mmCIF file of C-alpha atoms (C1' of nucleotides) in Angstrom:
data_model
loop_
_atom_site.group_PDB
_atom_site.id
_atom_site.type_symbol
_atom_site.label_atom_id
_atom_site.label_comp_id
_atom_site.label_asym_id
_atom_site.label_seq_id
_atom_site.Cartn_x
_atom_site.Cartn_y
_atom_site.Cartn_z
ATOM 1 C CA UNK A 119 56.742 -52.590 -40.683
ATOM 2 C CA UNK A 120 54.958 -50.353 -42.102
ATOM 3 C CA UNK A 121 52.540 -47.117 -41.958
ATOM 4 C CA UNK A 122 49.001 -46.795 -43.657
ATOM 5 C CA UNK A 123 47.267 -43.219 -43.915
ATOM 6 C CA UNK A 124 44.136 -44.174 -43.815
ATOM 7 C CA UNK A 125 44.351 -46.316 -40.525
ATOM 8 C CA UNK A 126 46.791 -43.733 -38.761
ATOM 9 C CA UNK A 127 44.414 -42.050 -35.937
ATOM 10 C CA UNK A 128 47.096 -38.823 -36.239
ATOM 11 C CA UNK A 129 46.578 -38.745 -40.022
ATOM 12 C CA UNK A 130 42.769 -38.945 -40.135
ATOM 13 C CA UNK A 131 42.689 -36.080 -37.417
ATOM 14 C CA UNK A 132 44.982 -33.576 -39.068
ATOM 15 C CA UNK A 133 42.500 -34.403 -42.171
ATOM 16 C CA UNK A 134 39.425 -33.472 -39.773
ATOM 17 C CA UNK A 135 40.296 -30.484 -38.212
ATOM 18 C CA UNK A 136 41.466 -28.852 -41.661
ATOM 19 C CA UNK A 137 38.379 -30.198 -43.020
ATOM 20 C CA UNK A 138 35.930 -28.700 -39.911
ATOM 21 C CA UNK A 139 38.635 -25.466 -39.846
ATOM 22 C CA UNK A 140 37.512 -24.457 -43.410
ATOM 23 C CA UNK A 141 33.855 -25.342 -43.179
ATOM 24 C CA UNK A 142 33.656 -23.386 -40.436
ATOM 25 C CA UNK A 143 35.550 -20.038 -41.969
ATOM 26 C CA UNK A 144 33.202 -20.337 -45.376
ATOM 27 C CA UNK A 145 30.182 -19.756 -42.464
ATOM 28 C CA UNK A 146 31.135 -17.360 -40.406
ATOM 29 C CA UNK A 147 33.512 -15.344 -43.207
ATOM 30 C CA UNK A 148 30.377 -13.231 -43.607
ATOM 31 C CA UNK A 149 30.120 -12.472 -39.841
ATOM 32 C CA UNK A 150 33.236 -10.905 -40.080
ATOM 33 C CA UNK A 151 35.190 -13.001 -37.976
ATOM 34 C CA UNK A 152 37.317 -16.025 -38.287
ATOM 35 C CA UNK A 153 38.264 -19.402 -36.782
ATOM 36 C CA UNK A 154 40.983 -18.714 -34.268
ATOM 37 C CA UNK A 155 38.490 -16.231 -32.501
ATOM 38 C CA UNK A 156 35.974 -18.191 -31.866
ATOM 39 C CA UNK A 157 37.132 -19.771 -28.529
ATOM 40 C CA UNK A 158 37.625 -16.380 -27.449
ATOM 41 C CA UNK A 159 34.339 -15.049 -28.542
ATOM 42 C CA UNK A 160 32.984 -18.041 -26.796
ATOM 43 C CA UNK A 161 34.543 -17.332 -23.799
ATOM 44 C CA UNK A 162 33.715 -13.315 -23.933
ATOM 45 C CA UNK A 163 30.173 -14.084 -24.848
ATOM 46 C CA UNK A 164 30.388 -15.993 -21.332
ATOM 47 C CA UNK A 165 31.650 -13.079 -19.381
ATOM 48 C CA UNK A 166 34.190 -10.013 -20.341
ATOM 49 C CA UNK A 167 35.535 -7.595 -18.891
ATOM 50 C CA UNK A 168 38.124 -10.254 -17.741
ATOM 51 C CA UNK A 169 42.198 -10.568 -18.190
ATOM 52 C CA UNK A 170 44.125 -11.523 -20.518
ATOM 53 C CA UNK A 171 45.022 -14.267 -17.789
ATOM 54 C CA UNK A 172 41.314 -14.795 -16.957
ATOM 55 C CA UNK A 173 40.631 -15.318 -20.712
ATOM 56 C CA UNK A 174 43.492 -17.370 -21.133
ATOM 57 C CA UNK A 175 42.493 -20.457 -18.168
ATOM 58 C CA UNK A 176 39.101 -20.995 -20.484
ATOM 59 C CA UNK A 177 41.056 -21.351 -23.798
ATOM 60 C CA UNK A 178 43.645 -24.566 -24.636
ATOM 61 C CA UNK A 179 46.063 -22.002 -26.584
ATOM 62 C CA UNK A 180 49.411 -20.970 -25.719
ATOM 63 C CA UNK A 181 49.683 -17.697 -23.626
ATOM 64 C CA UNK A 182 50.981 -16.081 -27.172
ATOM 65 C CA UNK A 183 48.506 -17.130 -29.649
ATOM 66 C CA UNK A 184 46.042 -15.345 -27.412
ATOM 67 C CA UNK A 185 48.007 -12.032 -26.803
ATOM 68 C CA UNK A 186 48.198 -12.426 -30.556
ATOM 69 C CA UNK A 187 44.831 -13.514 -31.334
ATOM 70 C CA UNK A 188 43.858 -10.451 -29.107
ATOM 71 C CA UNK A 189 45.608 -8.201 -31.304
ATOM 72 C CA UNK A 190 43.902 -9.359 -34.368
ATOM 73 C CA UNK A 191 41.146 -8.884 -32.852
ATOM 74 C CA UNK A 192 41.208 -5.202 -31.555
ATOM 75 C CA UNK A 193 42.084 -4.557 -34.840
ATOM 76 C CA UNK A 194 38.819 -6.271 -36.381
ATOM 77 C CA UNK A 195 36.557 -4.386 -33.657
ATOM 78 C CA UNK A 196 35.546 -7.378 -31.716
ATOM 79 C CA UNK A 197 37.204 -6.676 -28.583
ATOM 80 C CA UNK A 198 38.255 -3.093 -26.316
ATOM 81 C CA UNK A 199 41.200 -3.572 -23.642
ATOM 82 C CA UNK A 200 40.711 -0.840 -20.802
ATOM 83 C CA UNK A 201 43.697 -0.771 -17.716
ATOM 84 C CA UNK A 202 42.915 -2.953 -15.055
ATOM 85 C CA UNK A 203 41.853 -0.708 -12.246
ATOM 86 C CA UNK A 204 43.978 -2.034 -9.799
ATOM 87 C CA UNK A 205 47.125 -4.142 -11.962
ATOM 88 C CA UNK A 206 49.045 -2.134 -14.034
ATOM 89 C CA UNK A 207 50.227 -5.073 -15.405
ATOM 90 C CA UNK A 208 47.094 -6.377 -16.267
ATOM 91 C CA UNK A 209 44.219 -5.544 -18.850
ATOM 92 C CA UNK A 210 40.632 -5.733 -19.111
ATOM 93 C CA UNK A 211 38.986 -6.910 -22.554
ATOM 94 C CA UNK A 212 35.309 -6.295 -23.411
ATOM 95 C CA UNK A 213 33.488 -7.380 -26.532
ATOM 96 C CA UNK A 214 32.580 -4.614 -28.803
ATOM 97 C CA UNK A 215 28.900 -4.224 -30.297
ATOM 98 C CA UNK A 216 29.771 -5.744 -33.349
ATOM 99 C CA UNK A 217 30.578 -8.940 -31.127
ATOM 100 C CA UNK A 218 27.878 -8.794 -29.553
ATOM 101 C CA UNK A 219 25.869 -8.638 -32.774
ATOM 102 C CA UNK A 220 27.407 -11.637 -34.211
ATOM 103 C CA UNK A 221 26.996 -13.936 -31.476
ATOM 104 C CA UNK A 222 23.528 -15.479 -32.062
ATOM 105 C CA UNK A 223 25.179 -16.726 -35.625
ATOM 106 C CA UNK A 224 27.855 -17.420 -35.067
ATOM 107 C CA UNK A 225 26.191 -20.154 -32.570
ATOM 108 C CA UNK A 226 24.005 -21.106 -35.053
ATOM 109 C CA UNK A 227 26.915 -21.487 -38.456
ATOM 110 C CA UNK A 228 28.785 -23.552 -35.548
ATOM 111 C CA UNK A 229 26.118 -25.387 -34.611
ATOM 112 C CA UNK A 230 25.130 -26.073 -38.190
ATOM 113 C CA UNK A 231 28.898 -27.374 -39.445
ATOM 114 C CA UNK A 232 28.773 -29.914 -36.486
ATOM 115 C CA UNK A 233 25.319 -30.667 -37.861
ATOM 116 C CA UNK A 234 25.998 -31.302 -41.255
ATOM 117 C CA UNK A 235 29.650 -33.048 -40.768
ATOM 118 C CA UNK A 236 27.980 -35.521 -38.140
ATOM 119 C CA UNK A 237 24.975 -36.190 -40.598
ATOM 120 C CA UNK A 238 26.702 -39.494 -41.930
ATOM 121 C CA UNK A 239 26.510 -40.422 -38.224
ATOM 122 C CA UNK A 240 23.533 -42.157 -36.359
ATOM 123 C CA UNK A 241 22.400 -40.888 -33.436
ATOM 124 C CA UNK A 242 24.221 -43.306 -31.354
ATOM 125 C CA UNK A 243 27.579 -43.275 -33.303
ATOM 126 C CA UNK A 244 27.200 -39.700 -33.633
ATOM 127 C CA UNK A 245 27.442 -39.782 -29.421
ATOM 128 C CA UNK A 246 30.230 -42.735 -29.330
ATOM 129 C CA UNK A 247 32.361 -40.097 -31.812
ATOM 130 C CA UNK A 248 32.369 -37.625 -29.170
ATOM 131 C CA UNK A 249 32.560 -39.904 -26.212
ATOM 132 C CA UNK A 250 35.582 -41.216 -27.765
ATOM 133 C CA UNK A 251 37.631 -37.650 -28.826
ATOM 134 C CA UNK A 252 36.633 -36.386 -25.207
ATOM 135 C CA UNK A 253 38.581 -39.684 -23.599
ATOM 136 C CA UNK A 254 41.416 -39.469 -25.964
ATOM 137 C CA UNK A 255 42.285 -36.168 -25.138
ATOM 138 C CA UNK A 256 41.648 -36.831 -21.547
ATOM 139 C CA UNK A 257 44.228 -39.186 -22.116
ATOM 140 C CA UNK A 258 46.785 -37.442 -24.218
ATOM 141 C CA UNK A 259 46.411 -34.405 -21.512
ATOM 142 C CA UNK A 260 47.301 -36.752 -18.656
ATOM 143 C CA UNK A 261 50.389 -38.226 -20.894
ATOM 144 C CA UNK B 1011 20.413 -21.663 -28.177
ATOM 145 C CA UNK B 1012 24.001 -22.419 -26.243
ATOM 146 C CA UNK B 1013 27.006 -23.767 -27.657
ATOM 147 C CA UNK B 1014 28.710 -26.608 -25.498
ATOM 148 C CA UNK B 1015 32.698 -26.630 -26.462
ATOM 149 C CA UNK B 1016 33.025 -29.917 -24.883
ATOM 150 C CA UNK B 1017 29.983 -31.340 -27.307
ATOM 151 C CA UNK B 1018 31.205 -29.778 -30.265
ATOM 152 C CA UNK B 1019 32.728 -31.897 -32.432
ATOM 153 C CA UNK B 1020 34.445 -29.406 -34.200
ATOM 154 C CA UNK B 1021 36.041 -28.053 -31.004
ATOM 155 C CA UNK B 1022 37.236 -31.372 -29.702
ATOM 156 C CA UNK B 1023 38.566 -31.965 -33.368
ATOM 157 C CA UNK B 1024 40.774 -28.789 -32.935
ATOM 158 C CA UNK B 1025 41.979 -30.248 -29.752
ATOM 159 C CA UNK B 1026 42.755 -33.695 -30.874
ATOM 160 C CA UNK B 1027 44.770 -32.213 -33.574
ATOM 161 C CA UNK B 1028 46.965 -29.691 -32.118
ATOM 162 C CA UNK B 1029 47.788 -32.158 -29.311
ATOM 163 C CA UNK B 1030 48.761 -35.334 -31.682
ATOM 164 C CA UNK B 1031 50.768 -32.672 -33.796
ATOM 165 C CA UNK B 1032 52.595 -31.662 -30.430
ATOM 166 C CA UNK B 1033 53.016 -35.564 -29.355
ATOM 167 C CA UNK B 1034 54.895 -36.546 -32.930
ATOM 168 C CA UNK B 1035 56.714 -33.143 -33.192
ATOM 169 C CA UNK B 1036 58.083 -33.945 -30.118
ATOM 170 C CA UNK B 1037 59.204 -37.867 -30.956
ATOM 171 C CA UNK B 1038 60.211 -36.547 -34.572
ATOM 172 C CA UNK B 1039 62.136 -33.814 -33.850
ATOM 173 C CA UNK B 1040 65.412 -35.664 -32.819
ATOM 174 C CA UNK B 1041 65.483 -37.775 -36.348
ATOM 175 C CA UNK B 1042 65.538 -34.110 -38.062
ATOM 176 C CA UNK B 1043 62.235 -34.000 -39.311
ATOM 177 C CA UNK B 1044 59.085 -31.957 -38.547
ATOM 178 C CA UNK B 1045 55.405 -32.876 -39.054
ATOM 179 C CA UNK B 1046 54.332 -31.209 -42.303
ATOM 180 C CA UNK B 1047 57.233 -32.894 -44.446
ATOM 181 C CA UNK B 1048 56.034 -35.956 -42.754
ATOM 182 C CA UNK B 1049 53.196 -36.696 -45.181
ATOM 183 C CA UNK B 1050 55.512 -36.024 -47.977
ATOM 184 C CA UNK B 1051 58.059 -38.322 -47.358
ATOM 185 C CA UNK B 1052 55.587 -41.313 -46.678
ATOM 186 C CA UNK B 1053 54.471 -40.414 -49.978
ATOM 187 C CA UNK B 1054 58.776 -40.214 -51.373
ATOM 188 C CA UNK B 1055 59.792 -43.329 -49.039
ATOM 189 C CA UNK B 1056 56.736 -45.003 -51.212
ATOM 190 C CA UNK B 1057 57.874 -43.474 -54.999
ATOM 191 C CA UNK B 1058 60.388 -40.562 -55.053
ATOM 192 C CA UNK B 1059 61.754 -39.119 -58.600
ATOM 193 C CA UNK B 1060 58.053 -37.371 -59.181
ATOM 194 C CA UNK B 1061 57.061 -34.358 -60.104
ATOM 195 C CA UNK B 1062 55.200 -32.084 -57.686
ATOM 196 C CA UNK B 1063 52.205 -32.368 -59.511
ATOM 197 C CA UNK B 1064 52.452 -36.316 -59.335
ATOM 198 C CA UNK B 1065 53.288 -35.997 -54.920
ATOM 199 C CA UNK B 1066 50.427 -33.798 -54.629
ATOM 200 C CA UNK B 1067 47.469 -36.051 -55.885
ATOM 201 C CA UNK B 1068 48.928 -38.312 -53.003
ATOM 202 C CA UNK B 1069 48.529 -35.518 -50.199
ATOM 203 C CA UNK B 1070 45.777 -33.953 -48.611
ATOM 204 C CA UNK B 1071 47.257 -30.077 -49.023
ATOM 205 C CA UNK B 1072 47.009 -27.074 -51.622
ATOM 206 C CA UNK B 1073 49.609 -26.542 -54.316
ATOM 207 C CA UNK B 1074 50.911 -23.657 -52.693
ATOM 208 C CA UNK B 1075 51.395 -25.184 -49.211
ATOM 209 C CA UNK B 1076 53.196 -28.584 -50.637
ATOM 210 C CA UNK B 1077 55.678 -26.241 -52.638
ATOM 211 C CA UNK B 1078 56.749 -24.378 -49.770
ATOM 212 C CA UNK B 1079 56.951 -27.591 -47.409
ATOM 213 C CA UNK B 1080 59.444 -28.297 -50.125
ATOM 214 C CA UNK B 1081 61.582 -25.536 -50.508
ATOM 215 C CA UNK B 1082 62.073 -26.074 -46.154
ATOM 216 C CA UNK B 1083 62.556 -29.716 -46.868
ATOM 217 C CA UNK B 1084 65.015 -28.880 -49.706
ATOM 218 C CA UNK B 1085 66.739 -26.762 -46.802
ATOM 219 C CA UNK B 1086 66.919 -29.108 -44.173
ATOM 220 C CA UNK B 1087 67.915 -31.576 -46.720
ATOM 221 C CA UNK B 1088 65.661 -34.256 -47.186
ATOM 222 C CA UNK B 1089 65.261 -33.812 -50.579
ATOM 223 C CA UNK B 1090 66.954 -32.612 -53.719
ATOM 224 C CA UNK B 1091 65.521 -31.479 -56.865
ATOM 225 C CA UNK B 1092 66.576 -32.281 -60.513
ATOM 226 C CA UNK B 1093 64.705 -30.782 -63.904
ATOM 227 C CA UNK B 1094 62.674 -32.832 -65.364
ATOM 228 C CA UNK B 1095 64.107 -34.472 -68.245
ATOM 229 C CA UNK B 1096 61.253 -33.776 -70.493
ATOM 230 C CA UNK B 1097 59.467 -30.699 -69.426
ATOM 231 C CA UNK B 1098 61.345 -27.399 -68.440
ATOM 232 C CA UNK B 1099 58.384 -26.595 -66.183
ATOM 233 C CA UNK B 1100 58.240 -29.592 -63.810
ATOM 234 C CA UNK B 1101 60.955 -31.151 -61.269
ATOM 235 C CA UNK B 1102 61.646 -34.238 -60.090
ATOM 236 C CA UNK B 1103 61.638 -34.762 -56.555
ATOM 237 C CA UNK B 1104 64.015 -37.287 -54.771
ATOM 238 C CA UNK B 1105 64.768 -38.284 -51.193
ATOM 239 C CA UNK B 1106 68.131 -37.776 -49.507
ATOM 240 C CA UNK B 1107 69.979 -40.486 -47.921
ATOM 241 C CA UNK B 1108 69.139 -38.275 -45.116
ATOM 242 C CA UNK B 1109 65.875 -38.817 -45.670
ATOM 243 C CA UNK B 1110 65.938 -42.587 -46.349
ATOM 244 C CA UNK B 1111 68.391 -42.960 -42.682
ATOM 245 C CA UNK B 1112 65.110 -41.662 -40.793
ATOM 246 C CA UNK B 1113 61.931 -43.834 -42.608
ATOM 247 C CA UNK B 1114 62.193 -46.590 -40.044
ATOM 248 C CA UNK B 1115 62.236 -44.097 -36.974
ATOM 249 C CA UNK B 1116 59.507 -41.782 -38.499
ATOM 250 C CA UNK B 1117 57.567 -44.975 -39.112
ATOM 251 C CA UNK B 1118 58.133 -46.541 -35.450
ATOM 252 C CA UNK B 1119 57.381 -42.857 -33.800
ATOM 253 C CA UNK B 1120 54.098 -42.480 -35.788
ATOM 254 C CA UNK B 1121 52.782 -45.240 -34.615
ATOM 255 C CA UNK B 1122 53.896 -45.088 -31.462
ATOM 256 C CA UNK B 1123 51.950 -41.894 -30.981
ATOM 257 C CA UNK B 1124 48.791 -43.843 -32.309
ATOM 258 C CA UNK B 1125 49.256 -46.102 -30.037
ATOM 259 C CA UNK B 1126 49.893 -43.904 -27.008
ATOM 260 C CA UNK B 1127 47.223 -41.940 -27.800
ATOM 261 C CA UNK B 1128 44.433 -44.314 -28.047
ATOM 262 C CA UNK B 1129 45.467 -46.877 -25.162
ATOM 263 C CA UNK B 1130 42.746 -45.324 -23.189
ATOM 264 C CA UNK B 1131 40.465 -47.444 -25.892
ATOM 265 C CA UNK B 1132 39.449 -51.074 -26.377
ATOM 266 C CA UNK B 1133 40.482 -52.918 -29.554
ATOM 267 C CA UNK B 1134 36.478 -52.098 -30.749
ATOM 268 C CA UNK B 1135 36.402 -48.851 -29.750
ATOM 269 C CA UNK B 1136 39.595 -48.040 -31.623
ATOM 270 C CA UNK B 1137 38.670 -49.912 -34.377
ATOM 271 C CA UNK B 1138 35.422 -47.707 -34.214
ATOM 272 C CA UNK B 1139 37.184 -44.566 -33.714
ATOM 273 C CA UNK B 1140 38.935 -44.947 -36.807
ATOM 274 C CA UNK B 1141 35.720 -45.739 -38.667
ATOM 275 C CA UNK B 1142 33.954 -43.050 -37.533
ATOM 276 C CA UNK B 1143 36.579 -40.513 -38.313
ATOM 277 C CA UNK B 1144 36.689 -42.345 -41.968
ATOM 278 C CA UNK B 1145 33.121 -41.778 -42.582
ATOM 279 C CA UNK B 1146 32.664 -38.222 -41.214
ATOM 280 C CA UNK B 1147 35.748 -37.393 -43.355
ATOM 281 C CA UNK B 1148 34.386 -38.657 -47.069
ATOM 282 C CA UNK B 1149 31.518 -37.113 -46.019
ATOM 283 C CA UNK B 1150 32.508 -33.829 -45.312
ATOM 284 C CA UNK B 1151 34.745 -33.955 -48.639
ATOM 285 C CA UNK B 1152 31.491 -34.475 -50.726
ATOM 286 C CA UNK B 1153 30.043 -31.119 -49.393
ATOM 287 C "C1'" DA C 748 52.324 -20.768 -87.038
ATOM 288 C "C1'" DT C 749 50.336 -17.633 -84.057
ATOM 289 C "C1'" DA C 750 47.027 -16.956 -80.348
ATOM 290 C "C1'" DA C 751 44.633 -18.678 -76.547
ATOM 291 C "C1'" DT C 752 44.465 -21.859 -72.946
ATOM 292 C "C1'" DT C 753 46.087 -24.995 -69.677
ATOM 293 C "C1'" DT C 754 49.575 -26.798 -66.663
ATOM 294 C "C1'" DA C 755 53.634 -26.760 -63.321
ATOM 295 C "C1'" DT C 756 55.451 -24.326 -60.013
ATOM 296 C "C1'" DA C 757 56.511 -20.125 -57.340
ATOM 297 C "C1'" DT C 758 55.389 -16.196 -54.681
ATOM 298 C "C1'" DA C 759 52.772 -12.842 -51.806
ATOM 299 C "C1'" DG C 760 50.332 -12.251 -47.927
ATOM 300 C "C1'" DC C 761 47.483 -13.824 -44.353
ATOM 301 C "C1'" DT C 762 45.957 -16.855 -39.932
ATOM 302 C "C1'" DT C 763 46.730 -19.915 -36.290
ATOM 303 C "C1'" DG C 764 49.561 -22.270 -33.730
ATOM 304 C "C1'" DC C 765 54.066 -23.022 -31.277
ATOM 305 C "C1'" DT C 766 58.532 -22.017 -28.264
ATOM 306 C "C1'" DA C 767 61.481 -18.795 -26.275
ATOM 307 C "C1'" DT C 768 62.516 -14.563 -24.512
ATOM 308 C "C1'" DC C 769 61.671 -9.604 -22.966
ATOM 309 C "C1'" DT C 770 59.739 -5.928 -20.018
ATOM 310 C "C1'" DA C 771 57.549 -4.045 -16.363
ATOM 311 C "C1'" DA C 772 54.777 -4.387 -12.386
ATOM 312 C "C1'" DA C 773 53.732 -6.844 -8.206
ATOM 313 C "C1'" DC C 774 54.758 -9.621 -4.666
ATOM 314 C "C1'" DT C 775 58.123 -11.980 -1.082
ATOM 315 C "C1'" DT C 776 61.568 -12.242 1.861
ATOM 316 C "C1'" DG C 777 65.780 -11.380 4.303
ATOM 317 C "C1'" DC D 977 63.136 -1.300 2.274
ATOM 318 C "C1'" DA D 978 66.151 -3.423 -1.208
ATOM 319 C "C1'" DA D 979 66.881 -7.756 -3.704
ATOM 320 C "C1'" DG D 980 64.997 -11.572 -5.716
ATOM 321 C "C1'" DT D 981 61.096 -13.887 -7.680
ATOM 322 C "C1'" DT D 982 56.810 -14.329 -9.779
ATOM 323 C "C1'" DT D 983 53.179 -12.714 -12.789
ATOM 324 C "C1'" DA D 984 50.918 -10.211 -16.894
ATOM 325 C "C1'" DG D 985 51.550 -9.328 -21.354
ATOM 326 C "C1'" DA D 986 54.204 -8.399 -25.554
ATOM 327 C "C1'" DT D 987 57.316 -9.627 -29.012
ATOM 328 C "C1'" DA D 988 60.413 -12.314 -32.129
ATOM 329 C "C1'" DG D 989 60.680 -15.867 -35.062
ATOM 330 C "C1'" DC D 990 59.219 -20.134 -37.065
ATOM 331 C "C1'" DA D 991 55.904 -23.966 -39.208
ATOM 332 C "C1'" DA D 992 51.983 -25.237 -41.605
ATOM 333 C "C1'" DG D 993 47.984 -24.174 -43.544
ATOM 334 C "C1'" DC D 994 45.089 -21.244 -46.697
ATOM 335 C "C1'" DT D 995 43.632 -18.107 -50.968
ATOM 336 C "C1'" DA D 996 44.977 -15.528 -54.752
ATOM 337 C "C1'" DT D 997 47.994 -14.388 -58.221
ATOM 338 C "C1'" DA D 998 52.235 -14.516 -61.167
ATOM 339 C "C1'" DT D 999 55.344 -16.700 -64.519
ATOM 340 C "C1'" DA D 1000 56.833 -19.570 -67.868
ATOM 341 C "C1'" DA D 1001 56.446 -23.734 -70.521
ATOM 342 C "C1'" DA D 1002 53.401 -26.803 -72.977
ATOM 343 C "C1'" DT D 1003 49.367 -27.735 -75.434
ATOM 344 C "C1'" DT D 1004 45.315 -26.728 -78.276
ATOM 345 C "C1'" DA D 1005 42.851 -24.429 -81.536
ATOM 346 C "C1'" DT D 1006 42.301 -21.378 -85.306
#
DNA sequence: ATAATTTATATAGCTTGCTATCTAAACTTG
DNA sequence: CAAGTTTAGATAGCAAGCTATATAAATTAT
């Protein structure tokens, strides 16, 4: 028994996303925002004015990475929080100018790291990669 | 121009990783070990009395993030430390019998992981998976 | 042999993620 | 309506990763 690296679908993943992680930061570093608020931008760029709640159904993060994430990002001027009119308990977040500014790059950087990781791929494998992470975590979600 | 989280490969990437990190924290976790020290003992349970310098050129992580994976590993006692006999900067690194109880465990819960997670695929398509994932990593490491 | 450089490791400070727990508001229910 | 429960968010505290920088020993070069 025994355990090789370099056949170990766990390894080669945690290699990936550290590898697709930093690619991404070098391109959007100069949009002044980083990884972790991307999802969220994404989401915000769909619709805002939502919850904290609302916000939180789109993303796969823990209810506290967001709140925190959130934070970070008030504090960057991406995002506004205003009472929710009618739940005191609740918030409503809006993207800020400067997140609106962004967004049409920050498409475009993501777009282009996909681009350029995938460009060892063929068409075809390039699809099969996908087609295979999407079923895998379809299957380690049902798990 | 969109952006399609469930067609970015990045985004699924993310995914992938943070749930197979989740799936072996959670069969590791009762043998005492958590997943960052993981790489380093495969690399110990391999060769142990090296010097940091020597385990890092066999793991995929900065200087600064191996050292302080050590100093927690030092805590939880997986691993000791000794000068190095020759030069007053370096160390020598060597596995606890702590650490030597668990290898068979860690090995067996790794892989059952793997397995777990990809038993939604055929033998090719794993086999595929794996390749894929090989190739989009060396290339994105030539960059 | 001293000065300059390189090497081995540590430390500071940050992000992103997690679990667990707290608070306060909003519902439910007896 | 008061008591109990659920919901919305915040907070504490940790791991694992990163970049940048510090320190001290070793090596190289003058």
């Amino acid at each position: 028994m025994g355990f090789a690296r370099e056949n170990s679908a766990g390894y080669l993943i945690n290699q990936l996303a550290r590898l697709f992680a930093r690619e991404l930061q070098h391109h959007i570093q100069p949009l002044g925002i980083v990884t972790g608020q991307f999802p969220v931008l994404l989401a915000l760029w769909g619709r805002d004015g939502v919850t904290q709640r609302e916000l939180l159904a789109e993303i796969d993060v823990e209810q506290a990475t967001l709140a925190n994430t959130l934070i970070r990002m008030e504090r960057d001027g991406l995002v506004k929080r205003t009472k929710h009119p009618t739940d005191a308990r609740a918030q409503q977040i809006w993207l800020t100018q400067k997140a609106l500014n962004v967004r049409d790059d920050a498409y475009l950087s993501a777009n282009q790291v996909n681009q350029d990781a995938l460009a060892c791929l063929s068409d075809d494998e390039r699809a099969l990669f996908i087609k295979l992470m999407c079923k895998v975590i379809k299957n380690m979600r049902e798990e």
